[in-house]
C-alpha cells in the first residue's frame, strides 16, 4: 500500500512539501514506515535521527500496526518554545 | 489544581495572553487567596536575533523571526497533557502555558509558562522539566525566517 | 548588564515595584530590544498561611503575616552585590530584585526576582543560586506574626 | 571591654531586646565575641548554630580583630524571601 506521511517544519522545508508518500508491504508497522521513508526519501534522512511517528494523532511505538487510511505524521526535530 | 494550555496566533502579548486565558474560563490567581501558594514563576521565551545556520556549519545567521508550526490538535492536546503531568508530579497549584503558532518576530514572545506552588523548588523543577519535555514530545516546530 | 536591588516598605505590589524601579533610573526592558535576550524569568515569593512553629515541634501554625527586618545598609548592599555576582557568573543581561521590609500579610508578595538572559538555562540556574545565597548571606530576617 | 552586639529577627524576639552586651578581654576577635555571647546569653544559644558576626556592616572571619566602637551584628538564622 501507499501511505502519505505528514511532515512539518525544517523537514517539510527541505523536502519542499508537507506530505511524503511511501510504499510499504502490508501488514505494516510504524517501524516499516520509518524504514521506507529513509529508503524512498533520502532528502529526509537528516530528520530521521530520533524521529517518531504519530498514528492518528498519537505517538506510536515501532510495533504499532499501520492501516490504510491512518493519519501518519513524522514527529522529528521538535523545538517549540 | 488549575491547568490551562493555549495556542495563540502570532506573538504573545499581555493582551493576547489575557484574552486567551479569559476564554478558558479558568483563573490561576484564584489559587492565591487561600495562602497555600508560596511561589509563582513566570517564564517567557523570546525570539533571538540569530540562530545557528545549518548550511553554514552552525555559524549564527541573522533572523527576521521564527515561524512556529503546530500539528493540530495533537499539539494542543500534548501541551495540556504535559502540563497536567508536570502539575501532578510536582504538586503544583496551577500551571498555565501559552504558545505561539505562526510568525513571531525577533524580540517578541513565543512561549510563556506560569506556575504556582507551595515552595520555590517545585516551581523551578517544574519549569525545567516542562520545557525539556515540550521540546522533545509536543509537535511544535520552529523554522527560521532569515533576514 | 543591568543590576538593580531595591528594598520596599511593606508588601510588593505592581505599583510599588514599578515606582521603585523608576526611581532607580534603570530599565531592564531596554535589554530586550537588541534581540540578544531569549529568556526572562520572574519569580515571586508569597507569604503562606502557616509556618512551622518552633515551640510546637515544628507543627504548622496559622499566620497573619511575616515581619521582615533588614540590617541597613548592609542588607541593601548585600542584595546588590549578590545580584551583580550572580549576573556576572551566569552572563545575565539583567537582574532586578525587590524585597519587602516590615509587615507582609498572608497571600501578599514579599520578594520578586526578574532575570533576563540569552537562554533559559541561565535564568533557572541564576534564580536558584540567587535565592539560596540570599537566604544564607543577606541580613534579612523574617519573624512570624501568629494569627 | 564591653561591646554591644546588635541582634535581629527571631533572636531579638527570644531575647526581648535588639542588643546584647558582652564582655570580652582585649585584644578580642570575632571568635571571642561569639564565644562570649554563648556564655553570657544562654537564651541566644539557639541562634548561634552557624551564626556569623558582621563588623562595621561587613561579614567578618573568626580571626578579625574587634575594637571598641565597632558596630557588631549577629548574622544568624537568615531567611529573606
Short mmCIF file of C-alpha atoms in Angstrom, two decimals:
data_model
loop_
_atom_site.label_atom_id
_atom_site.label_comp_id
_atom_site.label_asym_id
_atom_site.label_seq_id
_atom_site.Cartn_x
_atom_site.Cartn_y
_atom_site.Cartn_z
CA UNK A 1 0.00 0.00 0.00
CA UNK A 2 0.98 3.65 -0.34
CA UNK A 3 0.54 5.89 2.68
CA UNK A 4 1.08 9.63 2.99
CA UNK A 5 3.21 10.78 5.90
CA UNK A 6 2.65 14.37 7.03
CA UNK A 7 5.89 16.29 7.50
CA UNK A 8 6.49 19.62 9.20
CA UNK A 9 8.96 22.35 9.98
CA UNK A 10 12.54 22.03 8.72
CA UNK A 11 11.81 18.58 7.22
CA UNK A 12 8.93 19.98 5.17
CA UNK A 13 11.06 22.93 4.08
CA UNK A 14 13.89 20.62 2.97
CA UNK A 15 11.53 18.30 1.09
CA UNK A 16 9.55 21.24 -0.26
CA UNK A 17 6.29 19.50 0.55
CA UNK A 18 4.15 18.79 3.60
CA UNK A 19 3.49 15.13 2.80
CA UNK A 20 5.76 12.28 1.74
CA UNK A 21 4.14 9.27 0.05
CA UNK A 22 5.76 5.94 0.96
CA UNK A 23 5.11 2.40 -0.23
CA UNK A 24 5.09 -0.37 2.37
CA UNK A 25 4.12 -4.03 2.18
CA UNK A 26 1.03 -5.00 4.20
CA UNK A 27 0.76 -5.77 7.04
CA UNK A 28 2.95 -2.81 8.00
CA UNK A 29 4.15 -1.34 11.30
CA UNK A 30 5.44 2.06 12.33
CA UNK A 31 8.97 0.65 12.03
CA UNK A 32 8.30 -0.36 8.39
CA UNK A 33 7.06 3.13 7.55
CA UNK A 34 10.11 4.84 9.10
CA UNK A 35 12.42 2.46 7.20
CA UNK A 36 10.53 3.17 3.98
CA UNK A 37 10.82 6.95 4.47
CA UNK A 38 14.59 6.61 4.81
CA UNK A 39 14.85 4.47 1.65
CA UNK A 40 12.40 6.40 -0.52
CA UNK A 41 13.12 9.99 0.61
CA UNK A 42 16.89 10.41 1.04
CA UNK A 43 16.36 14.17 1.42
CA UNK A 44 14.62 13.50 4.73
CA UNK A 45 17.49 11.48 6.19
CA UNK A 46 18.63 14.45 8.29
CA UNK A 47 15.23 14.50 10.00
CA UNK A 48 15.04 10.79 10.85
CA UNK A 49 17.56 10.65 13.66
CA UNK A 50 15.43 10.02 16.73
CA UNK A 51 12.25 10.62 14.74
CA UNK A 52 8.98 9.02 15.78
CA UNK A 53 5.69 8.51 14.01
CA UNK A 54 2.31 9.69 15.21
CA UNK A 55 -0.56 7.42 14.16
CA UNK A 56 -3.94 9.13 14.26
CA UNK A 57 -2.51 12.00 16.33
CA UNK A 58 -0.83 9.85 19.00
CA UNK A 59 2.85 8.93 19.28
CA UNK A 60 3.14 5.27 18.36
CA UNK A 61 5.68 2.59 19.25
CA UNK A 62 7.70 0.89 16.49
CA UNK A 63 5.50 -2.21 16.57
CA UNK A 64 2.20 -0.36 16.19
CA UNK A 65 0.37 -1.63 13.08
CA UNK A 66 -0.38 0.87 10.32
CA UNK A 67 -3.60 0.52 8.35
CA UNK A 68 -4.65 2.19 5.11
CA UNK A 69 -6.45 5.44 5.98
CA UNK A 70 -4.47 6.07 9.19
CA UNK A 71 -3.24 9.64 9.63
CA UNK A 72 0.56 9.38 9.84
CA UNK A 73 2.86 12.23 10.85
CA UNK A 74 6.63 12.37 11.17
CA UNK A 75 7.50 13.77 14.60
CA UNK A 76 11.10 14.86 14.22
CA UNK A 77 13.39 17.64 15.34
CA UNK A 78 10.90 19.37 17.60
CA UNK A 79 11.77 22.62 19.28
CA UNK A 80 8.79 24.61 20.43
CA UNK A 81 9.23 27.40 22.94
CA UNK B 1 -5.21 22.33 40.58
CA UNK B 2 -5.64 24.62 37.59
CA UNK B 3 -4.21 23.50 34.24
CA UNK B 4 -4.51 25.63 31.10
CA UNK B 5 -2.70 25.24 27.75
CA UNK B 6 -3.41 27.66 24.95
CA UNK B 7 -2.07 28.07 21.43
CA UNK B 8 -2.29 31.68 20.22
CA UNK B 9 -1.85 33.05 16.69
CA UNK B 10 1.32 35.14 16.37
CA UNK B 11 3.41 36.74 19.10
CA UNK B 12 2.24 36.61 22.69
CA UNK B 13 1.34 39.99 24.14
CA UNK B 14 -0.10 40.79 27.57
CA UNK B 15 -3.42 41.38 25.80
CA UNK B 16 -3.43 38.18 23.74
CA UNK B 17 -2.49 36.14 26.81
CA UNK B 18 -5.20 37.73 28.95
CA UNK B 19 -7.81 37.25 26.24
CA UNK B 20 -6.92 33.60 25.70
CA UNK B 21 -6.86 32.91 29.44
CA UNK B 22 -10.24 34.59 29.94
CA UNK B 23 -11.66 32.41 27.16
CA UNK B 24 -10.53 29.31 29.07
CA UNK B 25 -12.77 30.32 31.97
CA UNK B 26 -10.02 29.45 34.46
CA UNK B 27 -8.10 31.88 36.67
CA UNK B 28 -4.81 30.74 38.21
CA UNK B 29 -4.86 33.75 40.57
CA UNK B 30 -7.81 32.16 42.34
CA UNK B 31 -5.30 29.69 43.86
CA UNK B 32 -3.53 32.58 45.59
CA UNK B 33 -6.20 33.64 48.02
CA UNK B 34 -6.09 30.70 50.43
CA UNK B 35 -2.45 31.17 51.45
CA UNK B 36 -1.26 27.77 50.22
CA UNK B 37 0.82 29.27 47.39
CA UNK B 38 4.28 30.48 48.40
CA UNK B 39 5.92 30.85 44.99
CA UNK B 40 4.99 31.79 41.47
CA UNK B 41 7.27 31.62 38.49
CA UNK B 42 6.67 33.12 35.08
CA UNK B 43 8.98 32.19 32.24
CA UNK B 44 8.97 33.90 28.83
CA UNK B 45 10.72 32.61 25.73
CA UNK B 46 11.70 35.39 23.33
CA UNK B 47 12.84 35.09 19.70
CA UNK B 48 16.55 35.92 19.49
CA UNK B 49 18.17 37.77 16.62
CA UNK B 50 20.16 34.83 15.34
CA UNK B 51 20.11 31.04 15.08
CA UNK B 52 22.83 28.59 14.07
CA UNK B 53 22.52 28.22 10.30
CA UNK B 54 22.50 24.55 9.26
CA UNK B 55 24.20 25.22 5.90
CA UNK B 56 26.97 27.38 7.36
CA UNK B 57 28.41 24.88 9.85
CA UNK B 58 26.20 26.22 12.62
CA UNK B 59 27.51 29.79 12.37
CA UNK B 60 24.89 32.23 13.65
CA UNK B 61 22.90 33.99 10.96
CA UNK B 62 20.55 36.94 11.38
CA UNK B 63 16.83 36.30 11.66
CA UNK B 64 13.70 38.28 10.98
CA UNK B 65 11.81 35.87 13.18
CA UNK B 66 10.67 32.30 13.65
CA UNK B 67 7.72 30.54 12.09
CA UNK B 68 6.02 28.15 14.51
CA UNK B 69 4.08 25.27 13.03
CA UNK B 70 1.82 23.10 15.18
CA UNK B 71 0.37 19.70 14.34
CA UNK B 72 -3.23 20.14 15.43
CA UNK B 73 -4.99 19.01 17.53
CA UNK B 74 -2.13 16.82 18.76
CA UNK B 75 -0.01 19.87 19.73
CA UNK B 76 -2.79 21.38 21.84
CA UNK B 77 -3.56 18.05 23.49
CA UNK B 78 0.15 17.40 24.03
CA UNK B 79 0.72 20.75 25.76
CA UNK B 80 -2.26 20.19 28.01
CA UNK B 81 -1.46 16.60 28.99
CA UNK B 82 2.17 17.54 29.61
CA UNK B 83 1.07 20.47 31.80
CA UNK B 84 -1.21 18.16 33.79
CA UNK B 85 1.50 15.53 34.22
CA UNK B 86 4.04 18.12 35.40
CA UNK B 87 1.49 19.68 37.77
CA UNK B 88 0.74 16.31 39.33
CA UNK B 89 4.35 15.21 39.59
CA UNK B 90 5.46 18.47 41.26
CA UNK B 91 2.30 19.12 43.29
CA UNK B 92 1.61 22.48 41.64
CA UNK B 93 -1.33 24.70 42.50
CA UNK B 94 -1.57 25.97 38.92
CA UNK B 95 0.16 25.81 35.56
CA UNK B 96 -0.70 27.92 32.53
CA UNK B 97 1.11 27.69 29.21
CA UNK B 98 0.71 29.87 26.15
CA UNK B 99 2.47 29.02 22.88
CA UNK B 100 2.52 30.90 19.60
CA UNK B 101 1.55 29.49 16.23
CA UNK B 102 2.79 31.26 13.06
CA UNK B 103 5.26 34.13 12.72
CA UNK B 104 6.94 35.69 15.76
CA UNK B 105 9.46 38.47 15.18
CA UNK B 106 12.84 38.99 16.86
CA UNK B 107 12.34 40.36 20.38
CA UNK B 108 8.77 39.08 20.56
CA UNK B 109 7.49 36.43 22.97
CA UNK B 110 6.57 32.99 21.59
CA UNK B 111 6.18 30.99 24.79
CA UNK B 112 5.02 31.74 28.34
CA UNK B 113 4.83 29.37 31.28
CA UNK B 114 3.28 30.47 34.60
CA UNK B 115 3.46 28.17 37.58
CA UNK B 116 2.42 28.45 41.21
CA UNK B 117 3.21 26.09 44.07
CA UNK B 118 3.79 25.98 47.80
CA UNK B 119 7.58 26.39 47.53
CA UNK B 120 10.11 27.70 45.06
CA UNK B 121 11.86 24.37 44.47
CA UNK B 122 8.76 22.92 42.83
CA UNK B 123 8.34 25.91 40.52
CA UNK B 124 11.95 25.73 39.31
CA UNK B 125 11.95 21.95 38.82
CA UNK B 126 8.57 22.02 37.07
CA UNK B 127 9.68 24.78 34.68
CA UNK B 128 12.81 22.90 33.63
CA UNK B 129 11.01 19.61 33.19
CA UNK B 130 8.06 21.13 31.32
CA UNK B 131 10.26 22.89 28.77
CA UNK B 132 12.56 19.91 28.24
CA UNK B 133 9.61 17.58 27.65
CA UNK B 134 7.80 20.09 25.43
CA UNK B 135 10.79 20.41 23.12
CA UNK B 136 11.05 16.63 22.93
CA UNK B 137 7.44 15.47 22.71
CA UNK B 138 4.98 18.19 21.70
CA UNK B 139 4.63 18.51 17.90
CA UNK B 140 5.53 22.18 17.52
CA UNK B 141 8.27 23.06 15.05
CA UNK B 142 10.14 26.29 14.57
CA UNK B 143 11.59 27.30 11.23
CA UNK B 144 13.91 30.29 10.85
CA UNK B 145 12.84 33.24 8.75
CA UNK B 146 16.26 34.55 7.69
CA UNK B 147 16.89 38.25 7.40
CA UNK C 1 24.26 44.40 32.15
CA UNK C 2 21.57 45.97 34.32
CA UNK C 3 21.61 45.27 38.06
CA UNK C 4 19.00 46.72 40.42
CA UNK C 5 18.27 45.78 44.04
CA UNK C 6 15.54 47.58 45.94
CA UNK C 7 14.11 47.28 49.45
CA UNK C 8 10.48 48.42 49.62
CA UNK C 9 8.34 49.12 52.69
CA UNK C 10 5.55 46.57 53.10
CA UNK C 11 4.11 44.15 50.56
CA UNK C 12 5.27 44.33 46.95
CA UNK C 13 2.55 45.39 44.54
CA UNK C 14 2.84 46.02 40.79
CA UNK C 15 2.66 49.73 41.62
CA UNK C 16 5.27 49.72 44.37
CA UNK C 17 7.64 47.71 42.21
CA UNK C 18 7.20 49.99 39.22
CA UNK C 19 7.67 53.10 41.35
CA UNK C 20 10.83 51.75 42.97
CA UNK C 21 12.27 50.63 39.64
CA UNK C 22 11.53 54.00 38.04
CA UNK C 23 13.35 55.71 40.93
CA UNK C 24 16.45 53.62 40.14
CA UNK C 25 16.59 55.18 36.67
CA UNK C 26 17.31 51.76 35.13
CA UNK C 27 15.02 49.79 32.82
CA UNK C 28 15.68 46.08 32.32
CA UNK C 29 13.30 46.04 29.34
CA UNK C 30 15.85 48.11 27.45
CA UNK C 31 17.94 44.94 27.16
CA UNK C 32 15.15 43.29 25.17
CA UNK C 33 15.26 45.38 22.04
CA UNK C 34 18.51 44.14 20.52
CA UNK C 35 17.44 40.51 20.18
CA UNK C 36 20.16 39.10 22.46
CA UNK C 37 17.70 38.11 25.19
CA UNK C 38 15.96 34.77 24.65
CA UNK C 39 14.54 34.15 28.10
CA UNK C 40 13.12 36.10 31.01
CA UNK C 41 12.14 34.67 34.34
CA UNK C 42 10.14 36.36 37.05
CA UNK C 43 9.91 34.72 40.44
CA UNK C 44 7.58 35.90 43.23
CA UNK C 45 7.76 34.81 46.84
CA UNK C 46 4.40 34.96 48.62
CA UNK C 47 3.67 34.74 52.35
CA UNK C 48 1.98 31.41 53.09
CA UNK C 49 -0.73 30.93 55.67
CA UNK C 50 1.34 28.83 58.05
CA UNK C 51 4.90 28.27 59.24
CA UNK C 52 6.39 25.51 61.36
CA UNK C 53 6.03 26.70 64.96
CA UNK C 54 9.30 26.36 66.89
CA UNK C 55 7.58 25.71 70.21
CA UNK C 56 5.19 23.08 68.87
CA UNK C 57 7.75 20.61 67.43
CA UNK C 58 7.56 22.27 64.01
CA UNK C 59 3.82 21.70 63.62
CA UNK C 60 2.35 24.30 61.26
CA UNK C 61 0.57 27.18 62.95
CA UNK C 62 -1.59 29.83 61.31
CA UNK C 63 -0.06 33.19 60.45
CA UNK C 64 -1.37 36.68 59.96
CA UNK C 65 1.79 37.52 58.09
CA UNK C 66 5.54 37.86 58.33
CA UNK C 67 7.56 40.76 59.64
CA UNK C 68 10.72 41.34 57.62
CA UNK C 69 13.59 43.06 59.35
CA UNK C 70 16.64 44.29 57.42
CA UNK C 71 20.02 45.29 58.77
CA UNK C 72 20.67 48.52 56.91
CA UNK C 73 22.57 49.46 54.85
CA UNK C 74 24.25 46.04 54.83
CA UNK C 75 21.08 44.31 53.55
CA UNK C 76 20.71 46.69 50.61
CA UNK C 77 24.41 46.43 49.73
CA UNK C 78 24.29 42.65 50.15
CA UNK C 79 21.33 42.25 47.78
CA UNK C 80 23.02 44.41 45.20
CA UNK C 81 26.43 42.80 45.34
CA UNK C 82 24.85 39.34 45.27
CA UNK C 83 22.77 40.34 42.23
CA UNK C 84 25.90 41.61 40.48
CA UNK C 85 27.88 38.47 41.29
CA UNK C 86 25.08 36.19 40.04
CA UNK C 87 24.68 38.28 36.87
CA UNK C 88 28.37 38.02 36.11
CA UNK C 89 28.65 34.32 36.89
CA UNK C 90 25.65 33.41 34.71
CA UNK C 91 26.16 36.00 31.96
CA UNK C 92 22.78 37.66 32.53
CA UNK C 93 21.52 40.63 30.55
CA UNK C 94 19.62 41.98 33.54
CA UNK C 95 18.68 41.17 37.12
CA UNK C 96 16.24 43.12 39.26
CA UNK C 97 15.37 42.21 42.83
CA UNK C 98 12.75 43.73 45.09
CA UNK C 99 12.47 42.74 48.76
CA UNK C 100 9.99 43.86 51.38
CA UNK C 101 10.84 45.40 54.75
CA UNK C 102 8.21 45.33 57.53
CA UNK C 103 4.85 43.57 57.63
CA UNK C 104 3.63 41.46 54.71
CA UNK C 105 0.29 39.68 55.06
CA UNK C 106 -0.63 36.13 54.05
CA UNK C 107 -1.08 35.95 50.26
CA UNK C 108 0.98 39.08 49.69
CA UNK C 109 4.29 39.23 47.82
CA UNK C 110 7.48 39.86 49.80
CA UNK C 111 10.14 39.08 47.21
CA UNK C 112 10.43 39.41 43.43
CA UNK C 113 13.34 38.44 41.21
CA UNK C 114 13.35 39.24 37.50
CA UNK C 115 16.12 37.92 35.29
CA UNK C 116 16.83 38.04 31.56
CA UNK C 117 19.49 36.15 29.62
CA UNK C 118 20.23 34.62 26.26
CA UNK C 119 18.92 31.16 27.19
CA UNK C 120 16.59 29.61 29.73
CA UNK C 121 19.23 27.52 31.49
CA UNK C 122 20.98 30.66 32.77
CA UNK C 123 17.75 32.14 34.10
CA UNK C 124 16.85 28.99 36.03
CA UNK C 125 20.33 28.46 37.45
CA UNK C 126 20.68 32.13 38.40
CA UNK C 127 17.32 32.16 40.18
CA UNK C 128 18.15 29.12 42.29
CA UNK C 129 21.61 30.37 43.18
CA UNK C 130 20.45 33.93 43.95
CA UNK C 131 17.74 32.78 46.37
CA UNK C 132 19.94 30.21 48.10
CA UNK C 133 22.70 32.77 48.63
CA UNK C 134 20.27 35.48 49.73
CA UNK C 135 18.78 33.28 52.44
CA UNK C 136 22.28 32.41 53.64
CA UNK C 137 24.16 35.71 53.40
CA UNK C 138 21.92 38.79 53.15
CA UNK C 139 20.90 40.13 56.59
CA UNK C 140 17.14 39.99 56.20
CA UNK C 141 15.15 38.18 58.87
CA UNK C 142 11.55 37.09 58.88
CA UNK C 143 9.57 36.73 62.07
CA UNK C 144 6.14 35.12 62.16
CA UNK C 145 3.13 37.19 63.18
CA UNK C 146 0.90 34.44 64.55
CA UNK C 147 -2.83 34.55 63.99
CA UNK D 1 35.81 45.78 77.33
CA UNK D 2 32.04 45.54 76.89
CA UNK D 3 30.64 45.63 73.40
CA UNK D 4 27.03 45.70 72.24
CA UNK D 5 26.05 43.14 69.62
CA UNK D 6 23.01 44.01 67.52
CA UNK D 7 20.53 41.16 67.25
CA UNK D 8 17.59 40.73 64.91
CA UNK D 9 14.58 38.67 63.98
CA UNK D 10 13.80 35.54 65.99
CA UNK D 11 16.94 36.02 68.13
CA UNK D 12 15.84 39.51 69.13
CA UNK D 13 12.32 38.27 69.81
CA UNK D 14 13.62 35.47 72.06
CA UNK D 15 15.98 37.79 73.94
CA UNK D 16 13.36 40.52 74.07
CA UNK D 17 15.95 43.11 73.09
CA UNK D 18 17.75 44.23 69.96
CA UNK D 19 21.21 44.41 71.50
CA UNK D 20 23.17 42.02 73.68
CA UNK D 21 26.05 43.46 75.75
CA UNK D 22 29.03 41.10 76.05
CA UNK D 23 32.30 41.39 77.97
CA UNK D 24 35.46 40.27 76.21
CA UNK D 25 39.13 40.58 77.14
CA UNK D 26 41.20 42.83 74.88
CA UNK D 27 42.58 42.24 72.30
CA UNK D 28 39.45 40.43 71.07
CA UNK D 29 38.47 38.74 67.84
CA UNK D 30 35.16 37.84 66.24
CA UNK D 31 35.61 34.32 67.60
CA UNK D 32 35.97 35.69 71.15
CA UNK D 33 32.78 37.71 70.82
CA UNK D 34 30.77 34.71 69.52
CA UNK D 35 32.09 32.58 72.40
CA UNK D 36 31.18 35.32 74.89
CA UNK D 37 27.64 35.57 73.53
CA UNK D 38 27.14 31.84 74.03
CA UNK D 39 28.46 32.03 77.60
CA UNK D 40 26.75 35.24 78.68
CA UNK D 41 23.41 34.89 76.84
CA UNK D 42 22.22 31.28 77.09
CA UNK D 43 18.85 32.35 75.66
CA UNK D 44 20.60 33.06 72.34
CA UNK D 45 22.16 29.59 72.07
CA UNK D 46 19.50 28.51 69.53
CA UNK D 47 20.60 31.33 67.24
CA UNK D 48 24.34 30.64 67.35
CA UNK D 49 24.47 27.49 65.25
CA UNK D 50 26.21 28.65 62.07
CA UNK D 51 25.95 32.28 63.13
CA UNK D 52 28.45 34.84 61.92
CA UNK D 53 29.34 38.34 63.07
CA UNK D 54 29.25 41.45 60.93
CA UNK D 55 31.84 44.05 61.93
CA UNK D 56 31.01 47.52 60.71
CA UNK D 57 28.40 46.15 58.29
CA UNK D 58 30.61 43.50 56.67
CA UNK D 59 30.69 39.78 57.37
CA UNK D 60 33.91 39.09 59.26
CA UNK D 61 36.03 35.97 59.60
CA UNK D 62 36.61 34.44 63.06
CA UNK D 63 40.10 35.97 63.33
CA UNK D 64 39.03 39.53 62.56
CA UNK D 65 40.00 41.83 65.45
CA UNK D 66 37.22 43.68 67.26
CA UNK D 67 37.88 47.18 68.57
CA UNK D 68 35.86 49.29 70.99
CA UNK D 69 33.40 51.34 68.98
CA UNK D 70 33.00 48.78 66.18
CA UNK D 71 29.41 48.13 65.09
CA UNK D 72 28.83 44.44 65.73
CA UNK D 73 25.80 42.48 64.50
CA UNK D 74 24.85 38.84 64.92
CA UNK D 75 24.04 37.39 61.50
CA UNK D 76 22.10 34.25 62.34
CA UNK D 77 19.16 32.27 61.01
CA UNK D 78 18.59 34.38 57.93
CA UNK D 79 15.66 33.69 55.69
CA UNK D 80 14.70 36.58 53.50
CA UNK D 81 12.49 35.99 50.50
#
